[in-house]
Amino acid sequence: MDKALLRNIPRVDELLAPVRALCPNASSAAVTAAVRRTLDALRKDILSGAARELPGRDALCALAVAYARSTETPSLRPVINATGVVLHTNLGRACLSERAAKAAADAAAHYSTLEYDIESGERGSRSAHVEALLCRLSGAESALVVNNNAAAVLLLLTAQAAGGEVIVSRGELVEIGGSFRVPDIMAACGAVLREVGTTNKTRAADYAAAIGENTRALMKVHTSNYRVVGFTESADRAELAALAHSHGLPFFEDLGSGSLFDLEAFGIHGEPTVQGSVRAGVDVVTCSGDKLLGGPQAGILVGKKQYIDALKRHPLTRALRVDKLTLAALEATLRAYADGTAGNTLPTLAMLAAPPDTLRERAETLCARLAEKGVCAETVSEEDAVGGGSVPTQTLPGYAAAVTPRACRVDELAARLRQREVPVVARIAHERLLLCVRTLRADELDALAAAVAECGR
Ligand SMILES: *Cc1c(COP(=O)(O)O)cnc(C)c1O
């Protein structure tokens, strides 16, 4: 260790002015902290012997600038999703419509009618804002909204099945990402899971044989993120509802994605709708707000008044309640379904419905912008995905700009794109970077082309 080196480390105030000049947007507290951090790290390196000479002023300033910029950049921030996965759970699932985003921003910045009845001037109900809409759209008698679908299932089973048994098909013991497993959630609720049938086949008779005096409910879980294919059979909703009701029991369904829109219209097959389950006689249906519904994160419960009313009185409900931003965004999203504009205005539905020709043209436009900047790219057809644990077996025919980097490896290019201020998340296939256009907005193409050109140098 060299004492002279330690003595010659610049003082904090010597670096403040040059660093501040290089990042004028950073606060003075952030600049000071960044300079301190840089000099502390240098001191440590000298003491440990890792640094044997002093870096130049410019190098130290550059380090401090990088620190200052990284602390000023928000951690949770927008990214460009070039994966072609519409409901990308790690990238935030559904993007809100403009109307829903504005409703949330308004509710956030102003006082609101959250729990205020303007007719009477007295206390109102926070869930009333969306309940009537949910009932109208789903055909159910009553509705309730909680934080997410996991919370909806937790509340339903705690209130209706604790201390008793719930009968579920072996083929439906689902695990979705983030450690939500049906058997575990049952255990957490104090309910005993009674599995019936086999992995590939469960008939109504299997449920009937399992009903006993401890049975509290029959339950169906939508196999959102996988399908059992081949020699399969599962009991029909109406048949299970009739069976449950003939024993005085309720029949529940965790629908997962919870589409209010029949996706057959977009060529997406086999995804049930909320209203379809209600019509088939399911007593309480639960689903997510931010999957196929295209709204904010929320857990939606719709069904018979007798069960939903009991849930509203349950003490857990208060702990699971949603905030005003969510309610505002959800109401605006549901209004789009009610007034018939959902297909055009909700980004999730618009991305799922995008015709192949439109996507090919968008990919060609992106390739042209890339070519203008000297990047070698060609339009290729690619399989996109719905994502978010929805419609697992079906891909969507899409298009991508496939980039062949000239000056670096493809994984290096992908890593540099991820580390930008507005990170770009893309796919890699066959040594090329795929920029899938289904999940890109038209106004992102220029910025994306510039980013790829810069990072590929
Ligand atoms: C996604 C999903 C859940 C969890 O929903 P969150 O809104 O993410 O809490 C539960 N059950 C099924 C079947 C799902 O697909």
Coordinates of C-alpha atoms and ligand atoms in Angstrom, one line a residue:
M1 CA 0.0 0.0 0.0
D2 CA 1.3 3.4 -1.0
K3 CA 0.8 6.2 1.5
A4 CA 1.6 8.8 -1.2
L5 CA -1.2 7.5 -3.4
L6 CA -3.7 7.9 -0.6
R7 CA -2.5 11.4 0.1
N8 CA -3.0 12.3 -3.6
I9 CA -6.6 11.2 -4.0
P10 CA -8.5 14.4 -5.0
R11 CA -10.8 16.0 -2.5
V12 CA -14.6 15.7 -3.1
D13 CA -15.0 19.4 -3.8
E14 CA -12.3 19.3 -6.6
L15 CA -14.5 17.0 -8.7
L16 CA -17.9 18.5 -7.9
A17 CA -17.9 21.2 -10.6
P18 CA -16.7 19.1 -13.5
V19 CA -19.1 16.2 -12.7
R20 CA -22.0 18.7 -12.3
A21 CA -21.2 20.1 -15.7
L22 CA -21.3 16.7 -17.3
C23 CA -24.7 15.8 -15.8
P24 CA -26.7 19.0 -15.5
N25 CA -30.0 17.1 -14.7
A26 CA -28.7 15.4 -11.6
S27 CA -29.5 17.0 -8.2
S28 CA -26.5 18.4 -6.3
A29 CA -27.1 15.7 -3.6
A30 CA -26.8 13.0 -6.3
V31 CA -23.6 14.5 -7.7
T32 CA -22.0 14.8 -4.2
A33 CA -23.0 11.2 -3.4
A34 CA -21.6 9.9 -6.7
V35 CA -18.3 11.7 -6.2
R36 CA -18.0 10.4 -2.6
R37 CA -18.8 6.9 -3.8
T38 CA -16.1 7.1 -6.6
L39 CA -13.4 8.3 -4.2
D40 CA -14.4 5.8 -1.5
A41 CA -14.1 3.0 -4.0
L42 CA -10.7 4.3 -5.1
R43 CA -9.4 4.5 -1.5
K44 CA -10.5 0.9 -0.9
D45 CA -8.7 -0.3 -4.0
I46 CA -5.5 1.4 -2.9
L47 CA -5.7 0.0 0.6
S48 CA -6.3 -3.5 -0.8
G49 CA -3.5 -3.2 -3.3
A50 CA -5.9 -3.5 -6.3
A51 CA -5.1 0.0 -7.5
R52 CA -1.3 0.8 -7.8
E53 CA -1.7 4.2 -9.5
L54 CA -4.1 7.0 -9.4
P55 CA -6.5 7.2 -12.3
G56 CA -6.6 10.6 -14.2
R57 CA -9.1 13.3 -13.3
D58 CA -11.2 12.6 -16.4
A59 CA -11.4 8.9 -15.6
L60 CA -12.6 9.6 -12.1
C61 CA -15.1 12.2 -13.3
A62 CA -16.5 9.6 -15.9
L63 CA -17.0 7.1 -13.1
A64 CA -18.8 9.6 -10.9
V65 CA -21.0 10.7 -13.9
A66 CA -22.0 7.0 -14.4
Y67 CA -22.9 6.7 -10.7
A68 CA -24.9 9.9 -10.7
R69 CA -26.8 8.9 -13.9
S70 CA -27.6 5.4 -12.5
T71 CA -29.0 6.8 -9.3
E72 CA -31.0 9.4 -11.1
T73 CA -32.6 6.9 -13.4
P74 CA -35.8 5.4 -12.0
S75 CA -35.6 1.7 -11.3
L76 CA -39.2 1.0 -12.4
R77 CA -39.4 2.6 -15.9
P78 CA -40.8 2.0 -19.4
V79 CA -39.1 -0.5 -21.7
I80 CA -39.5 -1.2 -25.4
N81 CA -41.0 -4.7 -25.6
A82 CA -39.7 -6.3 -28.8
T83 CA -40.4 -9.9 -27.7
G84 CA -43.8 -10.3 -29.4
V85 CA -45.2 -11.7 -26.1
V86 CA -48.3 -9.6 -25.5
L87 CA -48.9 -10.2 -21.8
H88 CA -45.3 -10.4 -20.7
T89 CA -45.6 -10.8 -16.9
N90 CA -42.1 -9.6 -16.2
L91 CA -42.7 -6.5 -18.4
G92 CA -45.9 -5.6 -16.6
R93 CA -48.6 -7.6 -18.5
A94 CA -51.4 -5.5 -20.0
C95 CA -50.7 -1.9 -21.1
L96 CA -53.6 0.4 -20.2
S97 CA -55.7 2.2 -22.8
E98 CA -55.1 6.0 -23.0
R99 CA -58.5 6.4 -21.4
A100 CA -57.6 4.1 -18.5
A101 CA -54.2 5.6 -18.0
K102 CA -55.7 9.1 -17.9
A103 CA -58.4 8.0 -15.4
A104 CA -55.7 6.6 -13.1
A105 CA -53.6 9.7 -13.4
D106 CA -56.7 11.9 -12.6
A107 CA -57.6 9.8 -9.6
A108 CA -54.0 10.0 -8.4
A109 CA -53.6 13.8 -8.7
H110 CA -57.1 14.9 -7.5
Y111 CA -59.6 14.3 -4.8
S112 CA -62.3 11.9 -6.1
T113 CA -65.7 10.3 -5.4
L114 CA -63.8 7.2 -4.2
E115 CA -66.1 6.6 -1.2
Y116 CA -68.4 9.6 -1.5
D117 CA -72.0 9.5 -2.6
I118 CA -72.6 12.8 -4.4
E119 CA -76.4 12.4 -4.3
S120 CA -76.7 12.2 -0.5
G121 CA -73.4 13.8 0.4
E122 CA -72.6 10.8 2.6
R123 CA -70.2 8.0 2.6
G124 CA -70.4 5.8 -0.5
S125 CA -69.0 2.5 -1.5
R126 CA -65.6 2.3 -3.3
S127 CA -66.4 -0.8 -5.2
A128 CA -69.7 0.5 -6.5
H129 CA -67.7 2.2 -9.3
V130 CA -67.0 -1.1 -11.1
E131 CA -69.5 -3.6 -9.6
A132 CA -72.5 -2.6 -11.8
L133 CA -70.4 -2.6 -14.9
L134 CA -68.9 -6.1 -14.0
C135 CA -72.4 -7.4 -13.5
R136 CA -73.7 -6.0 -16.7
L137 CA -70.8 -7.4 -18.7
S138 CA -70.6 -10.8 -17.2
G139 CA -74.3 -11.4 -16.5
A140 CA -73.6 -12.1 -12.8
E141 CA -75.8 -10.9 -9.9
S142 CA -72.9 -9.4 -7.9
A143 CA -69.2 -8.5 -8.1
L144 CA -66.2 -7.7 -6.0
V145 CA -62.7 -6.5 -6.8
V146 CA -59.5 -7.2 -4.8
N147 CA -55.8 -6.8 -5.4
N148 CA -55.1 -9.7 -7.9
N149 CA -56.5 -13.0 -8.8
A150 CA -54.4 -14.9 -6.3
A151 CA -56.0 -12.7 -3.6
A152 CA -59.5 -13.4 -5.1
V153 CA -58.9 -17.2 -4.8
L154 CA -57.4 -16.8 -1.3
L155 CA -60.5 -14.8 -0.2
L156 CA -63.0 -17.1 -1.8
L157 CA -61.5 -20.3 -0.3
T158 CA -60.8 -18.8 3.1
A159 CA -64.4 -17.5 3.4
Q160 CA -66.1 -20.5 1.9
A161 CA -64.0 -23.6 2.5
A162 CA -61.8 -23.2 5.6
G163 CA -62.0 -26.3 7.7
G164 CA -63.6 -28.3 4.9
E165 CA -62.8 -30.0 1.6
V166 CA -62.7 -28.6 -1.9
I167 CA -62.9 -31.1 -4.8
V168 CA -60.6 -30.3 -7.7
S169 CA -59.6 -32.4 -10.8
R170 CA -56.0 -33.8 -10.8
G171 CA -55.6 -32.3 -14.2
E172 CA -56.1 -28.8 -12.9
L173 CA -53.6 -28.6 -10.0
V174 CA -52.0 -25.6 -11.6
E175 CA -48.8 -23.8 -10.8
I176 CA -48.5 -20.4 -12.4
G177 CA -45.3 -18.3 -12.3
G178 CA -44.3 -16.6 -9.0
S179 CA -45.1 -19.7 -6.9
F180 CA -48.9 -19.6 -6.9
R181 CA -49.8 -23.3 -6.7
V182 CA -53.4 -24.4 -6.3
P183 CA -52.6 -27.0 -3.6
D184 CA -50.5 -24.5 -1.6
I185 CA -53.2 -21.8 -1.8
M186 CA -55.7 -24.3 -0.5
A187 CA -53.5 -25.2 2.4
A188 CA -52.9 -21.6 3.2
C189 CA -56.7 -21.1 3.3
G190 CA -57.2 -24.0 5.8
A191 CA -59.0 -26.0 3.2
V192 CA -58.3 -29.6 2.3
L193 CA -57.7 -30.3 -1.3
R194 CA -59.6 -33.4 -2.5
E195 CA -58.1 -34.4 -5.9
V196 CA -60.2 -36.5 -8.2
G197 CA -59.8 -38.2 -11.5
T198 CA -56.4 -38.7 -13.3
T199 CA -54.1 -36.2 -15.0
N200 CA -55.7 -36.6 -18.3
K201 CA -59.3 -37.6 -17.5
T202 CA -61.8 -36.4 -14.9
R203 CA -65.5 -37.1 -15.3
A204 CA -68.5 -35.6 -13.3
A205 CA -68.8 -39.1 -11.7
D206 CA -65.4 -38.7 -10.1
Y207 CA -66.5 -35.5 -8.4
A208 CA -69.8 -37.1 -7.4
A209 CA -68.0 -40.0 -5.7
A210 CA -65.8 -37.7 -3.7
I211 CA -68.7 -35.6 -2.2
G212 CA -69.0 -36.2 1.5
E213 CA -70.1 -34.4 4.6
N214 CA -66.9 -32.2 4.8
T215 CA -67.2 -31.0 1.2
R216 CA -67.6 -27.3 1.0
A217 CA -67.3 -26.7 -2.8
L218 CA -66.5 -28.1 -6.2
M219 CA -63.9 -26.1 -8.0
K220 CA -62.6 -25.8 -11.6
V221 CA -59.2 -24.2 -12.3
H222 CA -58.5 -23.0 -15.8
T223 CA -55.3 -24.6 -17.1
S224 CA -54.1 -21.2 -18.2
N225 CA -50.4 -22.0 -18.8
Y226 CA -50.5 -25.6 -20.1
R227 CA -52.9 -28.0 -21.8
V228 CA -53.3 -31.7 -21.3
V229 CA -53.6 -32.9 -24.9
G230 CA -54.3 -36.3 -26.4
F231 CA -56.6 -38.8 -24.7
T232 CA -58.4 -36.3 -22.4
E233 CA -61.7 -35.6 -20.8
S234 CA -62.9 -33.0 -18.4
A235 CA -66.3 -32.4 -16.9
D236 CA -68.5 -29.8 -18.5
R237 CA -69.2 -26.7 -16.4
A238 CA -73.0 -27.0 -16.5
E239 CA -72.8 -30.6 -15.5
L240 CA -70.6 -29.8 -12.5
A241 CA -72.8 -26.9 -11.5
A242 CA -75.9 -29.1 -11.6
L243 CA -74.0 -31.8 -9.5
A244 CA -72.9 -29.3 -6.9
H245 CA -76.3 -27.7 -6.6
S246 CA -78.0 -31.1 -6.2
H247 CA -75.9 -31.5 -3.1
G248 CA -76.5 -28.0 -1.9
L249 CA -72.9 -27.0 -2.6
P250 CA -71.4 -24.1 -4.6
F251 CA -69.3 -24.5 -7.7
F252 CA -66.4 -22.1 -8.1
E253 CA -64.0 -21.5 -11.0
D254 CA -60.6 -19.8 -11.1
L255 CA -60.6 -18.7 -14.7
G256 CA -57.1 -17.1 -14.6
S257 CA -57.0 -14.9 -17.7
G258 CA -60.7 -13.9 -17.6
S259 CA -61.5 -12.7 -21.1
L260 CA -64.7 -10.7 -21.5
F261 CA -64.1 -10.9 -25.3
D262 CA -64.6 -14.0 -27.4
L263 CA -61.1 -14.4 -28.8
E264 CA -62.4 -16.8 -31.5
A265 CA -62.9 -13.6 -33.5
F266 CA -59.1 -13.2 -33.6
G267 CA -58.6 -16.9 -34.5
I268 CA -57.6 -17.7 -30.9
H269 CA -59.3 -20.9 -29.9
G270 CA -60.4 -22.5 -26.6
E271 CA -60.1 -19.5 -24.2
P272 CA -63.3 -19.4 -22.1
T273 CA -65.0 -16.1 -21.3
V274 CA -66.2 -14.9 -17.9
Q275 CA -69.8 -14.5 -19.1
G276 CA -69.7 -18.1 -20.5
S277 CA -68.8 -19.5 -17.1
V278 CA -71.5 -17.4 -15.4
R279 CA -74.0 -18.6 -18.0
A280 CA -73.0 -22.2 -17.4
G281 CA -74.0 -21.9 -13.7
V282 CA -70.7 -21.3 -11.9
D283 CA -71.5 -19.7 -8.6
V284 CA -68.3 -17.6 -8.3
V285 CA -65.8 -16.9 -11.1
T286 CA -62.4 -15.3 -10.3
C287 CA -60.0 -13.8 -12.8
S288 CA -57.2 -11.3 -13.3
G289 CA -57.7 -7.7 -14.4
D290 CA -54.3 -7.4 -16.2
K291 CA -54.3 -10.5 -18.4
L292 CA -56.7 -10.8 -21.4
L293 CA -59.1 -8.2 -19.8
G294 CA -56.4 -5.6 -20.7
G295 CA -56.8 -3.5 -17.5
P296 CA -54.8 -2.9 -14.3
Q297 CA -53.7 -5.5 -11.9
A298 CA -56.8 -6.6 -10.0
G299 CA -58.6 -9.7 -8.9
I300 CA -62.2 -9.9 -10.1
L301 CA -64.9 -12.0 -8.5
V302 CA -68.4 -12.2 -10.1
G303 CA -71.2 -14.5 -9.2
K304 CA -74.2 -15.2 -7.0
K305 CA -75.2 -12.5 -4.6
Q306 CA -75.4 -14.9 -1.6
Y307 CA -71.7 -15.8 -1.9
I308 CA -70.3 -12.4 -3.0
D309 CA -72.2 -10.7 -0.2
A310 CA -70.6 -13.1 2.3
L311 CA -67.1 -12.2 0.8
K312 CA -67.8 -8.5 1.2
R313 CA -68.4 -9.0 4.9
H314 CA -65.2 -11.1 5.4
P315 CA -62.4 -9.3 7.4
L316 CA -59.8 -10.4 4.8
T317 CA -61.6 -8.3 2.2
R318 CA -60.4 -5.1 3.8
A319 CA -56.8 -6.3 3.7
L320 CA -57.1 -7.1 0.1
R321 CA -58.8 -4.0 -1.1
V322 CA -57.7 -2.1 -4.2
D323 CA -56.6 1.5 -4.4
K324 CA -58.2 4.4 -6.2
L325 CA -55.8 4.3 -9.2
T326 CA -56.7 0.7 -9.9
L327 CA -60.4 1.3 -9.6
A328 CA -60.2 4.3 -11.9
A329 CA -58.3 2.4 -14.5
L330 CA -60.5 -0.7 -14.2
E331 CA -63.7 1.4 -14.5
A332 CA -62.4 3.0 -17.7
T333 CA -61.3 -0.4 -19.1
L334 CA -64.7 -1.9 -18.4
R335 CA -66.5 1.1 -19.9
A336 CA -64.7 0.4 -23.2
Y337 CA -66.3 -3.1 -23.2
A338 CA -69.7 -1.6 -22.3
D339 CA -69.6 0.9 -25.2
G340 CA -68.1 -1.5 -27.7
T341 CA -64.7 0.3 -28.2
A342 CA -62.6 -2.3 -26.3
G343 CA -61.4 -4.0 -29.5
N344 CA -59.9 -0.8 -30.9
T345 CA -58.8 1.0 -27.8
L346 CA -57.3 -1.6 -25.4
P347 CA -53.7 -2.2 -26.4
T348 CA -53.9 -5.9 -25.4
L349 CA -56.8 -6.7 -27.7
A350 CA -55.4 -4.5 -30.5
M351 CA -52.1 -6.4 -30.3
L352 CA -53.8 -9.8 -30.3
A353 CA -56.0 -8.7 -33.3
A354 CA -53.3 -7.2 -35.4
P355 CA -53.6 -8.6 -38.9
P356 CA -50.5 -10.3 -40.4
D357 CA -50.3 -7.8 -43.3
T358 CA -50.1 -4.9 -40.8
L359 CA -47.4 -6.6 -38.9
R360 CA -45.4 -7.4 -42.0
E361 CA -45.6 -3.8 -43.1
R362 CA -44.5 -2.6 -39.7
A363 CA -41.5 -5.0 -39.8
E364 CA -40.6 -3.7 -43.2
T365 CA -40.7 -0.1 -42.0
L366 CA -38.5 -1.0 -39.1
C367 CA -36.0 -2.8 -41.4
A368 CA -35.9 0.3 -43.7
R369 CA -35.2 2.6 -40.7
L370 CA -32.5 0.2 -39.6
A371 CA -31.0 0.2 -43.1
E372 CA -30.9 4.0 -43.1
K373 CA -28.7 3.8 -40.1
G374 CA -26.4 1.2 -41.6
V375 CA -27.8 -1.8 -39.7
C376 CA -28.2 -5.1 -41.6
A377 CA -31.8 -6.4 -41.1
E378 CA -34.4 -8.4 -42.9
T379 CA -38.1 -9.0 -42.4
V380 CA -38.9 -12.6 -41.2
S381 CA -42.1 -14.3 -40.1
E382 CA -42.0 -15.3 -36.4
E383 CA -44.4 -16.9 -33.9
D384 CA -45.6 -14.5 -31.3
A385 CA -47.3 -15.5 -28.0
V386 CA -50.3 -14.3 -26.0
G387 CA -48.2 -14.8 -22.7
G388 CA -49.3 -14.1 -19.1
G389 CA -50.2 -17.8 -18.8
S390 CA -52.9 -17.5 -21.4
V391 CA -53.6 -19.7 -24.5
P392 CA -50.4 -21.8 -24.0
T393 CA -50.6 -24.0 -27.0
Q394 CA -51.3 -21.5 -29.7
T395 CA -48.9 -19.1 -31.2
L396 CA -49.8 -16.0 -33.2
P397 CA -48.4 -15.6 -36.7
G398 CA -46.2 -12.5 -36.5
Y399 CA -43.3 -10.7 -38.1
A400 CA -39.9 -9.4 -36.9
A401 CA -36.9 -7.4 -38.1
A402 CA -34.0 -9.9 -37.8
V403 CA -30.7 -8.0 -37.1
T404 CA -27.3 -9.5 -37.9
P405 CA -24.8 -7.4 -35.9
R406 CA -21.5 -6.6 -37.7
A407 CA -19.3 -5.3 -34.9
C408 CA -20.2 -7.4 -31.9
R409 CA -21.8 -10.7 -30.9
V410 CA -25.5 -10.9 -30.9
D411 CA -25.7 -11.5 -27.1
E412 CA -23.5 -8.4 -26.6
L413 CA -25.9 -6.4 -28.7
A414 CA -28.9 -7.7 -26.7
A415 CA -27.2 -6.9 -23.4
R416 CA -26.3 -3.3 -24.4
L417 CA -29.9 -2.8 -25.5
R418 CA -31.2 -3.9 -22.1
Q419 CA -28.9 -1.5 -20.3
R420 CA -30.1 1.6 -22.1
E421 CA -32.0 4.3 -20.3
V422 CA -35.1 3.1 -22.1
P423 CA -34.2 -0.6 -22.1
V424 CA -35.0 -2.7 -25.2
V425 CA -36.0 -6.3 -24.6
A426 CA -35.7 -8.5 -27.7
R427 CA -35.3 -12.2 -28.6
I428 CA -32.3 -14.0 -30.0
A429 CA -32.7 -16.8 -32.5
H430 CA -30.1 -18.4 -34.9
E431 CA -27.4 -15.8 -34.1
R432 CA -29.8 -12.9 -35.0
L433 CA -31.6 -10.4 -32.8
L434 CA -35.3 -10.6 -33.4
L435 CA -37.3 -7.4 -33.0
C436 CA -40.9 -8.6 -33.0
V437 CA -43.2 -5.9 -34.1
R438 CA -46.6 -7.0 -32.6
T439 CA -45.7 -5.5 -29.2
L440 CA -44.1 -2.3 -30.6
R441 CA -46.0 0.9 -30.9
A442 CA -45.7 2.8 -34.2
D443 CA -44.1 5.7 -32.4
E444 CA -41.3 3.5 -31.0
L445 CA -39.8 2.4 -34.3
D446 CA -37.5 5.4 -34.8
A447 CA -36.1 5.3 -31.3
L448 CA -35.7 1.5 -31.5
A449 CA -33.8 1.7 -34.9
A450 CA -31.5 4.4 -33.4
A451 CA -30.8 2.4 -30.3
V452 CA -29.9 -0.7 -32.3
A453 CA -27.6 1.3 -34.5
E454 CA -25.9 2.9 -31.5
C455 CA -25.4 -0.4 -29.6
G456 CA -24.3 -2.4 -32.6
R457 CA -21.3 -0.2 -33.3
Ligands
LIG1 C1 -52.7 -15.9 -13.5 C2 -53.5 -16.9 -12.7 C3 -53.7 -16.7 -11.3 C4 -53.0 -15.5 -10.6 O1 -53.6 -14.3 -11.0 P1 -52.8 -12.9 -10.6 O2 -53.8 -11.9 -11.0 O3 -51.5 -12.9 -11.2 O4 -52.7 -13.0 -9.1 C5 -54.4 -17.6 -10.6 N1 -54.9 -18.7 -11.3 C6 -54.8 -18.9 -12.6 C7 -55.4 -20.1 -13.2 C8 -54.1 -18.0 -13.4 O5 -53.9 -18.2 -14.7

